[in-house]
Short mmCIF file of C-alpha atoms in Angstrom, two decimals:
data_model
loop_
_atom_site.label_atom_id
_atom_site.label_comp_id
_atom_site.label_asym_id
_atom_site.label_seq_id
_atom_site.Cartn_x
_atom_site.Cartn_y
_atom_site.Cartn_z
CA UNK A 1 42.93 40.13 -23.99
CA UNK A 2 39.00 40.68 -24.60
CA UNK A 3 37.89 37.43 -24.94
CA UNK A 4 34.20 36.05 -24.84
CA UNK A 5 32.89 33.54 -22.80
CA UNK A 6 30.16 33.18 -25.57
CA UNK A 7 30.53 35.06 -28.66
CA UNK A 8 26.57 35.23 -29.57
CA UNK A 9 27.45 38.33 -31.54
CA UNK A 10 29.56 36.77 -34.09
CA UNK A 11 27.76 33.65 -34.85
CA UNK A 12 24.94 36.62 -35.80
CA UNK A 13 27.53 39.10 -37.80
CA UNK A 14 27.94 35.53 -40.11
CA UNK A 15 24.22 33.92 -40.11
CA UNK A 16 22.79 37.83 -40.18
CA UNK A 17 21.24 37.88 -43.57
CA UNK A 18 19.39 34.26 -42.84
CA UNK A 19 17.74 35.39 -39.72
CA UNK A 20 16.37 38.47 -40.61
CA UNK A 21 14.95 37.04 -43.71
CA UNK A 22 13.30 33.84 -41.25
CA UNK A 23 11.73 36.51 -38.67
CA UNK A 24 10.97 38.98 -42.07
CA UNK A 25 8.71 36.30 -42.73
CA UNK A 26 6.98 35.64 -39.98
CA UNK A 27 5.90 39.57 -39.49
CA UNK A 28 5.09 39.21 -42.95
CA UNK A 29 2.42 36.79 -42.72
CA UNK A 30 1.57 37.17 -38.72
CA UNK A 31 1.18 33.69 -37.21
CA UNK A 32 3.44 34.48 -34.25
CA UNK A 33 2.03 31.48 -32.17
CA UNK A 34 2.24 27.87 -34.39
CA UNK A 35 2.76 29.64 -36.73
CA UNK A 36 4.11 27.35 -39.97
CA UNK A 37 8.15 27.43 -39.12
CA UNK A 38 7.36 25.80 -35.82
CA UNK A 39 6.31 22.29 -37.77
CA UNK A 40 9.02 22.88 -39.67
CA UNK A 41 11.25 23.40 -37.54
CA UNK A 42 9.37 20.09 -35.66
CA UNK A 43 9.87 18.33 -39.08
CA UNK A 44 13.90 19.10 -39.18
CA UNK A 45 14.54 18.42 -35.68
CA UNK A 46 12.96 14.36 -35.89
CA UNK A 47 14.91 14.29 -38.99
CA UNK A 48 17.92 15.22 -37.29
CA UNK A 49 17.30 13.29 -34.37
CA UNK A 50 15.69 9.87 -35.81
CA UNK A 51 12.97 10.61 -32.86
CA UNK A 52 9.67 9.66 -34.41
CA UNK A 53 8.35 13.13 -32.88
CA UNK A 54 9.64 16.38 -31.72
CA UNK A 55 7.07 18.78 -29.85
CA UNK A 56 8.62 22.36 -29.65
CA UNK A 57 7.88 24.38 -26.42
CA UNK A 58 8.49 27.64 -24.63
CA UNK A 59 11.58 26.58 -22.89
CA UNK A 60 13.40 23.68 -21.65
CA UNK A 61 12.21 23.50 -18.14
CA UNK A 62 8.48 23.67 -19.97
CA UNK A 63 9.81 20.59 -21.68
CA UNK A 64 10.50 18.73 -18.21
CA UNK A 65 7.40 19.40 -17.09
CA UNK A 66 5.04 18.50 -19.55
CA UNK A 67 7.14 15.00 -19.99
CA UNK A 68 6.77 14.65 -16.22
CA UNK A 69 3.01 15.48 -16.68
CA UNK A 70 2.34 13.47 -19.98
CA UNK A 71 3.78 10.28 -17.98
CA UNK A 72 1.52 11.26 -14.77
CA UNK A 73 3.55 11.76 -12.63
CA UNK A 74 2.46 13.59 -9.02
CA UNK A 75 2.41 13.38 -5.00
CA UNK A 76 3.72 10.53 -3.86
CA UNK A 77 6.03 9.81 -7.10
CA UNK A 78 10.01 9.92 -7.10
CA UNK A 79 12.15 10.38 -9.93
CA UNK A 80 15.46 9.63 -9.75
CA UNK A 81 17.93 12.47 -10.84
CA UNK A 82 21.11 14.13 -9.58
CA UNK A 83 22.18 17.52 -7.60
CA UNK A 84 25.00 18.08 -10.10
CA UNK A 85 22.28 20.19 -12.29
CA UNK A 86 20.52 23.39 -12.91
CA UNK A 87 17.48 23.62 -10.63
CA UNK A 88 15.52 22.87 -12.93
CA UNK A 89 15.89 19.41 -13.10
CA UNK A 90 14.72 18.96 -9.36
CA UNK A 91 12.36 21.79 -10.21
CA UNK A 92 9.81 20.47 -12.03
CA UNK A 93 9.30 17.73 -9.82
CA UNK A 94 8.62 19.22 -6.69
CA UNK A 95 6.36 21.13 -8.97
CA UNK A 96 4.24 18.84 -9.97
CA UNK A 97 4.26 17.30 -5.94
CA UNK A 98 6.52 14.31 -6.76
CA UNK A 99 10.13 13.57 -4.84
CA UNK A 100 13.60 13.96 -6.65
CA UNK A 101 15.95 11.26 -5.85
CA UNK A 102 19.17 12.22 -5.36
CA UNK A 103 21.94 9.95 -6.98
CA UNK A 104 25.37 10.66 -7.27
CA UNK A 105 27.41 11.47 -9.94
CA UNK A 106 31.19 10.46 -11.43
CA UNK A 107 33.98 12.34 -10.49
CA UNK A 108 35.23 12.30 -14.24
CA UNK A 109 32.76 13.46 -16.13
CA UNK A 110 29.95 14.95 -13.81
CA UNK A 111 27.20 12.45 -14.94
CA UNK A 112 24.82 10.72 -13.15
CA UNK A 113 26.62 7.58 -11.92
CA UNK A 114 24.75 5.01 -13.53
CA UNK A 115 26.26 2.21 -11.06
CA UNK A 116 24.34 3.73 -8.01
CA UNK A 117 20.84 4.63 -9.70
CA UNK A 118 19.34 0.73 -8.80
CA UNK A 119 19.94 1.27 -4.92
CA UNK A 120 17.82 4.61 -5.48
CA UNK A 121 14.94 2.74 -6.59
CA UNK A 122 11.74 1.92 -5.03
CA UNK A 123 8.53 1.20 -5.72
CA UNK A 124 7.18 4.64 -5.73
CA UNK A 125 9.79 5.25 -9.00
CA UNK A 126 7.74 6.65 -11.57
CA UNK A 127 11.17 7.92 -13.90
CA UNK A 128 14.52 8.21 -13.99
CA UNK A 129 15.72 11.65 -15.19
CA UNK A 130 19.77 11.76 -16.22
CA UNK A 131 21.64 14.75 -17.09
CA UNK A 132 23.73 15.10 -20.39
CA UNK A 133 25.83 17.61 -18.45
CA UNK A 134 28.63 20.33 -20.08
CA UNK A 135 27.23 18.72 -23.44
CA UNK A 136 28.13 14.94 -23.09
CA UNK A 137 25.30 12.12 -22.61
CA UNK A 138 25.35 9.79 -19.26
CA UNK A 139 25.86 6.48 -19.84
CA UNK A 140 22.53 6.05 -21.33
CA UNK A 141 22.55 1.91 -22.51
CA UNK A 142 23.42 1.10 -18.55
CA UNK A 143 20.90 3.81 -17.43
CA UNK A 144 18.15 1.81 -19.54
CA UNK A 145 19.08 -1.22 -19.10
CA UNK A 146 18.50 -0.41 -15.43
CA UNK A 147 15.26 1.22 -15.79
CA UNK A 148 14.11 -1.95 -18.28
CA UNK A 149 15.31 -4.40 -15.50
CA UNK A 150 12.45 -2.43 -12.91
CA UNK A 151 9.32 -2.19 -15.20
CA UNK A 152 10.05 -0.40 -17.81
CA UNK A 153 10.70 3.00 -16.02
CA UNK A 154 10.56 5.52 -18.50
CA UNK A 155 14.30 7.50 -19.10
CA UNK A 156 13.78 11.46 -19.34
CA UNK A 157 17.27 12.77 -21.01
CA UNK A 158 17.52 15.93 -19.61
CA UNK A 159 20.03 17.18 -23.05
CA UNK A 160 19.60 21.10 -22.67
CA UNK A 161 23.24 20.86 -22.84
CA UNK A 162 23.91 18.19 -25.38
CA UNK A 163 21.99 18.51 -28.56
CA UNK A 164 24.01 17.17 -31.34
CA UNK A 165 25.99 14.85 -29.37
CA UNK A 166 26.32 10.96 -30.09
CA UNK A 167 26.17 8.12 -27.67
CA UNK A 168 27.02 5.27 -29.75
CA UNK A 169 26.67 6.94 -32.98
CA UNK A 170 22.67 7.99 -32.20
CA UNK A 171 21.69 11.59 -31.54
CA UNK A 172 21.38 12.69 -27.71
CA UNK A 173 17.09 13.46 -27.28
CA UNK A 174 16.81 10.30 -29.35
CA UNK A 175 18.64 7.58 -26.65
CA UNK A 176 15.70 7.20 -24.22
CA UNK A 177 12.04 7.11 -23.39
CA UNK A 178 11.90 11.09 -23.94
CA UNK A 179 14.49 13.63 -24.55
CA UNK A 180 14.29 16.99 -23.27
CA UNK A 181 15.98 20.17 -24.68
CA UNK A 182 17.26 23.95 -24.33
CA UNK A 183 17.20 26.57 -27.17
CA UNK A 184 18.07 29.08 -24.35
CA UNK A 185 20.29 31.52 -26.20
CA UNK A 186 23.57 30.44 -24.75
CA UNK A 187 22.95 26.88 -25.70
CA UNK A 188 25.24 25.19 -28.79
CA UNK A 189 21.56 25.21 -30.73
CA UNK A 190 19.93 28.32 -29.24
CA UNK A 191 17.33 30.90 -30.26
CA UNK A 192 17.51 34.87 -28.83
CA UNK A 193 14.83 33.80 -26.05
CA UNK A 194 13.44 31.35 -24.60
CA UNK A 195 11.97 27.47 -26.36
CA UNK A 196 12.38 24.34 -25.76
CA UNK A 197 11.66 20.70 -27.57
CA UNK A 198 10.33 17.23 -26.24
CA UNK A 199 11.37 14.28 -28.68
CA UNK A 200 9.68 10.74 -28.26
CA UNK A 201 9.43 7.95 -30.68
CA UNK A 202 6.11 7.01 -28.41
CA UNK A 203 3.07 8.08 -29.95
CA UNK A 204 0.60 8.06 -26.48
CA UNK A 205 3.35 10.07 -25.12
CA UNK A 206 3.83 12.69 -28.48
CA UNK A 207 -0.25 12.79 -28.00
CA UNK A 208 -0.35 14.13 -24.52
CA UNK A 209 2.54 16.23 -24.69
CA UNK A 210 1.18 17.97 -27.70
CA UNK A 211 -2.37 18.50 -25.67
CA UNK A 212 -0.52 19.65 -22.54
CA UNK A 213 0.86 22.28 -23.78
CA UNK A 214 -1.82 23.89 -25.60
CA UNK A 215 -4.11 23.95 -21.82
CA UNK A 216 -4.60 20.30 -22.05
CA UNK A 217 -6.75 20.09 -25.56
CA UNK A 218 -7.52 17.75 -27.58
CA UNK A 219 -8.89 20.41 -29.79
CA UNK A 220 -10.31 23.53 -29.19
CA UNK A 221 -11.75 24.40 -25.95
CA UNK A 222 -11.70 20.50 -25.08
CA UNK A 223 -9.72 19.98 -22.10
CA UNK A 224 -9.27 16.37 -21.87
CA UNK A 225 -6.30 17.14 -19.31
CA UNK A 226 -4.05 19.04 -17.12
CA UNK A 227 -1.96 21.65 -19.07
CA UNK A 228 0.29 24.81 -19.44
CA UNK A 229 0.66 27.67 -21.76
CA UNK A 230 4.42 26.10 -23.18
CA UNK A 231 4.82 26.72 -27.04
CA UNK A 232 7.42 27.88 -28.81
CA UNK A 233 6.45 31.02 -30.52
CA UNK A 234 6.90 31.32 -33.90
CA UNK A 235 9.84 34.01 -34.37
CA UNK A 236 12.02 31.87 -31.87
CA UNK A 237 11.70 29.17 -34.33
CA UNK A 238 12.57 31.22 -36.84
CA UNK A 239 15.86 31.64 -35.56
CA UNK A 240 16.43 28.47 -34.33
CA UNK A 241 15.62 27.13 -38.52
CA UNK A 242 18.36 29.68 -39.51
CA UNK A 243 20.83 28.57 -37.11
CA UNK A 244 20.13 25.12 -38.07
CA UNK A 245 21.28 25.11 -42.02
CA UNK A 246 24.86 26.05 -40.00
CA UNK A 247 24.46 23.38 -37.26
CA UNK A 248 26.73 20.62 -38.06
CA UNK A 249 29.52 22.83 -39.47
CA UNK A 250 29.50 24.39 -35.40
CA UNK A 251 29.13 20.96 -33.98
CA UNK A 252 32.16 19.95 -35.91
CA UNK A 253 34.12 23.18 -34.60
CA UNK A 254 32.74 22.51 -31.25
CA UNK A 255 34.47 19.28 -30.81
CA UNK A 256 37.61 20.23 -32.50
CA UNK A 257 38.39 23.25 -30.22
CA UNK A 258 37.30 20.84 -27.40
CA UNK A 259 40.12 18.29 -28.80
CA UNK A 260 42.48 21.45 -29.17
CA UNK A 261 41.53 22.15 -25.38
CA UNK A 262 42.44 18.54 -24.10
CA UNK A 263 45.48 18.54 -25.77
CA UNK A 264 46.64 21.87 -24.50
CA UNK A 265 45.07 20.79 -20.92
CA UNK A 266 47.36 17.69 -20.84
CA UNK A 267 50.19 19.30 -22.16
CA UNK A 268 49.75 21.74 -19.19
CA UNK A 269 49.17 18.63 -16.23
CA UNK A 270 45.38 20.44 -15.75
CA UNK A 271 42.46 18.09 -14.80
CA UNK A 272 39.69 18.39 -16.86
CA UNK A 273 36.10 16.84 -17.14
CA UNK A 274 37.00 13.58 -19.28
CA UNK A 275 35.33 12.62 -22.60
CA UNK A 276 33.90 9.39 -22.66
CA UNK A 277 35.49 7.27 -26.08
CA UNK A 278 32.22 5.89 -27.12
CA UNK A 279 30.10 9.43 -27.70
CA UNK A 280 31.16 13.21 -28.02
CA UNK A 281 30.47 15.67 -26.54
CA UNK A 282 29.02 19.65 -28.33
CA UNK A 283 30.44 21.16 -25.45
CA UNK A 284 27.92 22.98 -24.06
CA UNK A 285 30.46 24.00 -21.86
CA UNK A 286 34.57 23.47 -21.62
CA UNK A 287 35.39 22.49 -17.75
CA UNK A 288 38.19 21.55 -15.83
CA UNK A 289 38.71 20.87 -12.51
CA UNK A 290 41.00 23.53 -9.99
CA UNK A 291 41.71 23.35 -5.96
CA UNK A 292 42.27 27.05 -5.89
CA UNK A 293 39.95 28.15 -7.66
CA UNK A 294 38.64 31.17 -6.43
CA UNK A 295 42.46 32.94 -6.53
CA UNK A 296 42.75 31.53 -10.40
CA UNK A 297 39.25 32.78 -11.19
CA UNK A 298 40.50 36.35 -10.10
CA UNK A 299 43.88 35.77 -12.48
CA UNK A 300 41.98 34.79 -15.80
CA UNK A 301 39.76 37.97 -15.01
CA UNK A 302 42.51 40.46 -14.50
CA UNK A 303 44.15 39.35 -17.77
CA UNK A 304 40.67 39.39 -19.93
CA UNK A 305 39.16 35.66 -19.80
CA UNK A 306 36.46 35.64 -18.29
CA UNK A 307 34.84 32.43 -16.56
CA UNK A 308 31.60 30.32 -14.87
CA UNK A 309 30.99 27.44 -12.70
CA UNK A 310 28.33 24.95 -13.51
CA UNK A 311 27.75 24.65 -10.63
CA UNK A 312 28.81 26.05 -7.41
CA UNK A 313 26.16 25.04 -5.05
CA UNK A 314 24.99 21.10 -5.55
CA UNK A 315 20.69 21.20 -5.80
CA UNK A 316 20.45 19.25 -2.19
CA UNK A 317 22.80 22.25 -0.41
CA UNK A 318 20.11 24.11 -1.76
CA UNK A 319 18.08 25.75 0.89
CA UNK A 320 14.71 24.52 -1.10
CA UNK A 321 16.14 21.04 -1.49
CA UNK A 322 18.57 20.11 1.48
CA UNK A 323 16.01 18.58 3.17
CA UNK A 324 15.50 15.63 0.63
CA UNK A 325 19.30 14.41 0.91
CA UNK A 326 21.91 15.70 2.76
CA UNK A 327 24.95 16.58 1.11
CA UNK A 328 26.72 13.28 2.86
CA UNK A 329 24.25 11.41 0.52
CA UNK A 330 26.46 12.91 -2.97
CA UNK A 331 29.97 13.40 -1.30
CA UNK A 332 31.33 13.72 -5.19
CA UNK A 333 28.50 16.43 -6.25
CA UNK A 334 29.59 18.64 -3.08
CA UNK A 335 33.49 18.08 -3.82
CA UNK A 336 33.14 18.78 -8.25
CA UNK A 337 30.43 21.78 -6.68
CA UNK A 338 33.95 23.54 -5.05
CA UNK A 339 36.13 22.55 -8.05
CA UNK A 340 34.86 22.81 -11.60
CA UNK A 341 35.34 25.90 -13.70
CA UNK A 342 34.32 26.95 -17.17
CA UNK A 343 36.12 28.27 -19.51
CA UNK A 344 35.32 30.18 -23.51
CA UNK A 345 34.12 28.22 -25.94
CA UNK A 346 31.99 29.00 -28.80
CA UNK A 347 32.54 27.45 -32.56
CA UNK A 348 34.37 30.50 -33.80
CA UNK A 349 36.91 30.41 -30.62
CA UNK A 350 40.57 30.41 -32.40
CA UNK A 351 43.52 28.67 -31.89
CA UNK A 352 45.59 31.64 -30.78
CA UNK A 353 43.30 32.77 -27.72
CA UNK A 354 42.55 29.17 -26.62
CA UNK A 355 46.49 28.90 -25.80
CA UNK A 356 46.44 32.71 -24.29
CA UNK A 357 43.54 31.11 -22.04
CA UNK A 358 45.95 27.50 -20.98
CA UNK A 359 48.84 29.64 -20.87
CA UNK A 360 47.62 32.32 -18.25
CA UNK A 361 46.05 29.51 -16.68
CA UNK A 362 49.28 27.62 -16.16
CA UNK A 363 51.09 30.44 -14.64
CA UNK A 364 48.33 31.04 -11.80
CA UNK A 365 49.87 28.69 -10.18
CA UNK A 366 53.12 26.08 -9.68
CA UNK A 367 50.84 22.99 -9.82
CA UNK A 368 46.87 23.76 -11.03
CA UNK A 369 46.37 19.88 -11.27
CA UNK A 370 44.37 18.50 -8.54
CA UNK A 371 44.58 14.79 -7.38
CA UNK A 372 42.21 12.80 -7.79
CA UNK A 373 39.29 12.57 -5.64
#
């Protein structure tokens, strides 16, 4: 077997004329920064999510950073988030001089455990930043309710992995005060470089985000606030527009492939990340849980099946962040980091390939299923 982990080449071959046409249009008009495709993309993404505003930016990390800046978060402030995520989630908090307060995750989804958030709130809490891990939103209604009870704390959904997913019929990125996503190439909706977007229905926050992404300018050479160079370039916006035309179909395929994986995993007795019934996942990763992960990864590699680990070290065990909270503070995150493993996942992953993946996986151990946490 030679199964790719993510098959961006196959996707490109199917939309090659649309991508090339979009790129050629940009090359012809020459507006490489803030060209017409940027505004077109923002309008289409607003319509897609239902949010009043979409502000495209240079990356998913910039989306988080600019959102925090728009809320005036800085030294002495605290932001509640999860340690079981990519480092960008906490990185942007620290860059502004604020403190990440790590709250543990649910053992079956890996998403932040809403029941534990309230214990982390103090008078210095200025935002709550849940991560929609693996493509599935967290328990956003519960999180928003907690935020409301404590003086309407802003909630920022880190939706870098979940654009296209739904929570109780509403789109990810339009579930809280602010939603942030990434268009990194491997994301469910990706460009061919870096890119991201901020979503909000708050006019004041949207204006602040737009000014911050262009060095804090309210008009040319008038800098009304501290900002960054955070614009998404026109070529990347054009590529996302080319992909957006068939994105609904790709989301449907991801959900169907996730369902096939679920059936195969359950039949083989392999523990997997659970999907809640009141929301969908776009399966940015399809992730299972194993006890003898290293051995099983080696067997899969020999069989031509690539795997990845998202994430092998929780943030509060990383050198740069370990002073904030020991892993004893978040035991579930610590345990999951030792057990999770992601499998090939992309919209054109075939039935036969899935059966082969699970077949090899089941054969690598007499009992690959693990005990519950």
